[in-house]
Short mmCIF file of C-alpha atoms in Angstrom, two decimals:
data_model
loop_
_atom_site.label_atom_id
_atom_site.label_comp_id
_atom_site.label_asym_id
_atom_site.label_seq_id
_atom_site.Cartn_x
_atom_site.Cartn_y
_atom_site.Cartn_z
CA MET A 1 -8.45 0.77 -18.71
CA ASN A 2 -8.10 2.66 -21.99
CA SER A 3 -8.29 -0.07 -24.64
CA LYS A 4 -6.73 2.23 -27.28
CA SER A 5 -3.63 2.79 -25.16
CA PRO A 6 -3.05 -0.09 -22.71
CA ARG A 7 -0.31 0.01 -20.13
CA SER A 8 2.98 -1.05 -21.68
CA TYR A 9 4.60 -1.57 -18.27
CA ASN A 10 4.11 -4.54 -15.98
CA CYS A 11 4.06 -2.85 -12.59
CA LYS A 12 1.80 -0.70 -10.47
CA ASP A 13 1.43 2.91 -11.60
CA GLU A 14 3.00 4.20 -8.39
CA GLU A 15 6.00 1.87 -8.82
CA LEU A 16 6.98 3.29 -12.21
CA PRO A 17 8.51 6.62 -11.02
CA PRO A 18 10.80 5.11 -8.33
CA ILE A 19 11.97 2.43 -10.78
CA CYS A 20 12.76 5.17 -13.26
CA ARG A 21 14.56 7.16 -10.54
CA TYR A 22 16.88 4.23 -9.90
CA VAL A 23 17.65 4.03 -13.61
CA ALA A 24 18.29 7.79 -13.70
CA LEU A 25 20.82 7.53 -10.87
CA SER A 26 22.68 4.73 -12.62
CA MET A 27 22.65 6.51 -15.96
CA LYS A 28 23.95 9.79 -14.49
CA ARG A 29 26.82 7.87 -12.90
CA ASP A 30 27.57 6.10 -16.20
CA LEU A 31 26.77 9.02 -18.52
CA PRO A 32 30.25 9.16 -20.13
CA ASP A 33 29.80 5.54 -21.26
CA PHE A 34 26.29 6.28 -22.57
CA THR A 35 27.45 9.38 -24.45
CA GLY A 36 30.35 7.40 -25.91
CA PHE A 37 27.84 4.88 -27.19
CA SER A 38 25.57 7.55 -28.69
CA PRO A 39 25.56 11.37 -28.52
CA ARG A 40 21.81 11.08 -28.04
CA PHE A 41 22.49 10.28 -24.40
CA ASN A 42 23.65 13.66 -23.09
CA GLU A 43 22.88 16.04 -20.22
CA GLU A 44 19.76 17.32 -21.97
CA PHE A 45 18.48 13.76 -22.35
CA VAL A 46 18.95 13.16 -18.62
CA THR A 47 17.20 16.42 -17.74
CA ASN A 48 14.23 15.62 -19.97
CA TYR A 49 14.03 12.12 -18.52
CA GLU A 50 13.99 13.39 -14.93
CA THR A 51 11.39 16.00 -15.84
CA ALA A 52 9.18 13.25 -17.27
CA ILE A 53 9.60 11.24 -14.06
CA THR A 54 8.46 14.23 -12.00
CA LYS A 55 5.38 14.67 -14.18
CA VAL A 56 4.41 11.02 -13.72
CA GLU A 57 5.05 11.27 -9.96
CA ASP A 58 2.62 14.18 -9.80
CA LEU A 59 0.10 12.19 -11.83
CA VAL A 60 0.14 8.89 -9.94
CA SER A 61 0.71 10.24 -6.43
CA PRO A 62 0.22 14.00 -5.96
CA GLN A 63 1.49 15.39 -2.66
CA SER A 64 -1.91 16.60 -1.44
CA GLU A 65 -3.46 13.21 -2.08
CA THR A 66 -0.52 11.40 -0.51
CA ALA A 67 -0.94 13.47 2.65
CA GLU A 68 -4.64 12.62 2.79
CA ARG A 69 -3.92 8.90 2.35
CA LYS A 70 -1.37 9.03 5.15
CA LYS A 71 -3.91 10.65 7.48
CA ILE A 72 -6.45 7.95 6.70
CA THR A 73 -3.87 5.21 7.16
CA ALA A 74 -2.79 6.64 10.52
CA ARG A 75 -6.42 6.84 11.61
CA ILE A 76 -6.97 3.18 10.64
CA ALA A 77 -3.88 2.13 12.59
CA THR A 78 -5.12 4.00 15.67
CA THR A 79 -8.56 2.38 15.40
CA LEU A 80 -7.06 -1.09 15.02
CA ASN A 81 -4.80 -0.51 18.00
CA ALA A 82 -7.71 0.58 20.18
CA LEU A 83 -9.81 -2.32 18.91
CA SER A 84 -7.15 -4.73 20.16
CA GLY A 85 -7.83 -3.55 23.70
CA TYR A 86 -11.59 -3.77 23.25
CA ALA A 87 -11.28 -7.34 21.93
CA SER A 88 -9.21 -8.32 24.97
CA TYR A 89 -11.89 -7.04 27.33
CA LEU A 90 -14.62 -8.80 25.36
CA GLY A 91 -12.58 -12.01 25.40
CA GLY A 92 -12.36 -11.78 29.16
CA TYR A 93 -16.11 -11.42 29.55
CA LEU A 94 -16.67 -14.31 27.14
CA GLU A 95 -14.44 -16.58 29.22
CA MET A 96 -16.29 -15.58 32.40
CA ALA A 97 -19.60 -16.42 30.74
CA ASP A 98 -18.55 -19.89 29.63
CA GLY A 99 -21.36 -21.39 31.67
CA SER A 100 -24.06 -19.43 29.88
CA ILE A 101 -22.47 -18.85 26.47
CA ASN A 102 -21.40 -22.13 24.91
CA LEU A 103 -19.17 -20.54 22.27
CA SER A 104 -15.38 -20.54 22.08
CA ALA A 105 -13.45 -17.40 21.16
CA THR A 106 -13.08 -18.91 17.68
CA ASP A 107 -16.81 -19.57 17.26
CA PHE A 108 -17.62 -16.12 18.66
CA GLY A 109 -15.39 -14.60 15.98
CA LEU A 110 -12.81 -13.13 18.35
CA SER A 111 -9.88 -15.32 17.28
CA ASP A 112 -10.13 -14.27 13.63
CA LEU A 113 -10.74 -10.68 14.64
CA ARG A 114 -7.50 -10.67 16.63
CA LYS A 115 -5.63 -12.20 13.70
CA GLY A 116 -6.89 -9.41 11.45
CA ILE A 117 -5.83 -6.78 13.97
CA ASN A 118 -2.39 -8.36 14.41
CA VAL A 119 -1.63 -8.25 10.68
CA GLN A 120 -3.22 -4.78 10.34
CA ASP A 121 -5.73 -5.99 7.75
CA PRO A 122 -8.72 -3.62 7.94
CA GLU A 123 -10.78 -5.57 5.39
CA LYS A 124 -10.51 -8.75 7.45
CA VAL A 125 -11.17 -6.83 10.67
CA ILE A 126 -14.32 -5.24 9.26
CA ASP A 127 -15.66 -8.62 8.14
CA ARG A 128 -14.86 -10.36 11.44
CA LEU A 129 -16.03 -7.48 13.59
CA LYS A 130 -19.48 -7.70 12.02
CA ASN A 131 -19.68 -11.32 13.13
CA VAL A 132 -18.46 -10.44 16.63
CA LEU A 133 -21.05 -7.69 16.98
CA TYR A 134 -23.77 -10.06 15.85
CA ASN A 135 -22.82 -12.44 18.66
CA VAL A 136 -22.46 -9.58 21.13
CA ASN A 137 -26.02 -8.56 20.38
CA LYS A 138 -27.21 -12.16 20.59
CA TYR A 139 -25.57 -12.78 23.98
CA LYS A 140 -25.65 -9.26 25.33
CA ALA A 141 -27.55 -10.15 28.49
CA GLU A 142 -25.11 -12.92 29.41
CA LEU A 143 -22.08 -10.70 28.71
CA THR A 144 -23.57 -7.80 30.67
CA GLU A 145 -23.85 -10.03 33.72
CA GLN A 146 -20.08 -10.42 33.59
CA GLY A 147 -19.38 -6.67 33.34
CA PHE A 148 -19.72 -5.96 29.64
CA SER A 149 -20.77 -2.31 29.38
CA GLU A 150 -22.81 -0.29 26.93
CA ASP A 151 -19.77 1.95 26.59
CA LEU A 152 -17.66 -0.98 25.33
CA ASN A 153 -20.48 -1.99 23.00
CA SER A 154 -20.55 1.55 21.59
CA LYS A 155 -16.79 1.57 21.09
CA LEU A 156 -16.92 -1.69 19.16
CA ASN A 157 -19.65 -0.33 16.90
CA GLU A 158 -17.85 2.99 16.46
CA ALA A 159 -14.70 1.11 15.43
CA LEU A 160 -16.67 -0.70 12.73
CA VAL A 161 -18.18 2.54 11.44
CA SER A 162 -14.80 4.30 11.46
CA LEU A 163 -12.93 1.49 9.67
CA SER A 164 -15.68 1.11 7.06
CA ALA A 165 -15.73 4.84 6.33
CA ASP A 166 -11.93 5.07 6.07
CA ARG A 167 -11.69 2.09 3.74
CA GLN A 168 -14.42 3.55 1.54
CA GLU A 169 -12.51 6.83 1.38
CA GLN A 170 -9.30 5.00 0.48
CA TYR A 171 -11.16 3.18 -2.26
CA ARG A 172 -12.62 6.44 -3.56
CA ILE A 173 -9.18 8.04 -3.75
CA GLN A 174 -7.68 4.97 -5.43
CA THR A 175 -10.51 4.73 -7.96
CA ASN A 176 -10.37 8.42 -8.88
CA ARG A 177 -6.59 8.33 -9.22
CA ARG A 178 -6.73 5.19 -11.36
CA ALA A 179 -9.24 6.85 -13.67
CA LEU A 180 -7.00 9.92 -14.01
CA VAL A 181 -3.94 7.79 -14.78
CA ASP A 182 -5.94 5.75 -17.29
CA GLY A 183 -6.68 9.02 -19.09
CA ASN A 184 -2.98 9.86 -19.29
CA LEU A 185 -1.41 6.55 -20.26
CA GLU A 186 0.46 8.21 -23.11
CA LEU A 187 2.54 10.02 -20.50
CA THR A 188 3.31 6.94 -18.38
CA ASN A 189 3.91 4.71 -21.40
CA SER A 190 6.30 7.28 -22.85
CA LEU A 191 8.29 7.38 -19.62
CA TYR A 192 8.46 3.59 -19.56
CA ALA A 193 9.66 3.53 -23.17
CA THR A 194 12.49 5.95 -22.34
CA MET A 195 13.47 3.94 -19.28
CA LYS A 196 13.41 0.75 -21.34
CA ARG A 197 15.73 2.30 -23.94
CA ILE A 198 18.18 3.32 -21.22
CA CYS A 199 18.11 -0.17 -19.73
CA GLN A 200 18.66 -1.81 -23.11
CA THR A 201 21.66 0.44 -23.71
CA GLY A 202 23.03 -0.24 -20.24
CA LYS A 203 22.93 -3.97 -20.92
CA ILE A 204 24.73 -3.47 -24.24
CA LEU A 205 27.44 -1.46 -22.49
CA TYR A 206 28.04 -3.72 -19.53
CA ARG A 207 26.98 -7.26 -20.49
CA ASP A 208 30.58 -8.25 -21.30
CA THR A 209 32.51 -5.74 -19.18
CA ASN A 210 30.78 -4.89 -15.89
CA THR A 211 28.14 -7.55 -15.35
CA PHE A 212 27.54 -6.39 -11.77
CA LYS A 213 25.82 -3.34 -13.27
CA ILE A 214 23.30 -5.38 -15.25
CA PRO A 215 20.73 -5.63 -12.40
CA GLU A 216 20.76 -1.82 -12.22
CA TYR A 217 19.44 -1.80 -15.79
CA THR A 218 17.02 -4.72 -15.44
CA PHE A 219 13.36 -3.80 -14.99
CA THR A 220 12.36 -6.95 -13.09
CA GLU A 221 15.23 -6.53 -10.62
CA LEU A 222 14.42 -2.86 -10.06
CA LYS A 223 10.75 -3.72 -9.54
CA LYS A 224 11.75 -6.18 -6.82
CA LYS A 225 13.92 -3.50 -5.23
CA VAL A 226 11.07 -0.98 -5.15
CA ARG A 227 8.69 -3.56 -3.69
CA ARG A 228 11.17 -4.48 -0.95
CA VAL A 229 11.42 -0.82 0.03
CA SER A 230 7.62 -0.39 0.04
CA LYS A 231 6.79 -3.74 1.64
CA PRO A 232 5.52 -2.20 4.95
CA LYS A 233 2.66 -0.68 2.91
CA GLU A 234 1.22 -4.03 1.90
CA ASN A 235 -0.70 -5.04 5.02
CA GLY A 236 -4.10 -3.86 3.91
CA THR A 237 -3.18 -0.19 4.17
CA GLU A 238 -1.62 2.10 1.64
CA GLU A 239 1.12 3.62 3.72
CA PRO A 240 3.31 2.18 6.49
CA ALA A 241 2.03 2.94 9.96
CA ASN A 242 3.84 5.40 12.14
CA GLY A 243 6.91 3.78 13.63
CA THR A 244 5.87 4.69 17.17
CA PRO A 245 3.40 2.15 18.57
CA VAL A 246 0.15 3.56 19.89
CA PRO A 247 -0.83 1.96 23.22
CA PRO A 248 -4.19 0.19 23.28
CA VAL A 249 -7.08 2.26 24.62
CA SER A 250 -8.57 0.63 27.69
CA PRO A 251 -12.37 0.51 27.61
CA SER A 252 -14.07 2.31 30.47
#
């Protein structure tokens, strides 16, 4: 972070533009009241404010980068979905080998792996899958006797490689974007300052007349609203998965 110009806003960089958009909508609706309070709040002010929002949107989440993140997220979701089927097959072989492998699904690492898959948490899945593959290698002969194939073994390893590579790419994109935003904090801080001024004025206008409007000009309330809308993105991935479920891929 740039120590000479720290963030003046208490939210994620990508949350700032949508919060400001909500404030813009409210202000445009209430513009006659704002203009009556001060001629400073006019059509030109609104236009400049919306232009600043667009600039920050392009800074924190450019369209080309957003498209790339969505592709990675979709690929992760597909891998996790397929891995669910692989884990089921492996669990079946483990149960059949209970006479020669004295490990439960929990001790083998499968239970935690399934939990990670169910909540779509790639970091947890990567960590647990490493443990599962260690045990697969350790008890490969016993599992093979039950039907465990080299093809399934390959698919489990490929899933680990794919998830690891995709998470590294997500991290690279996030790190590069954060560095770029850190270098342009004057722009984001300026937008926040304008939004804050609008909100302060809105509270002055409606605190004693239209109190139902106050949340529309309250930063903490708007932050909650934005986070409720974006909540599907917070399961270890950056974007919500495609709404259409992908059927598990059956191992051959």
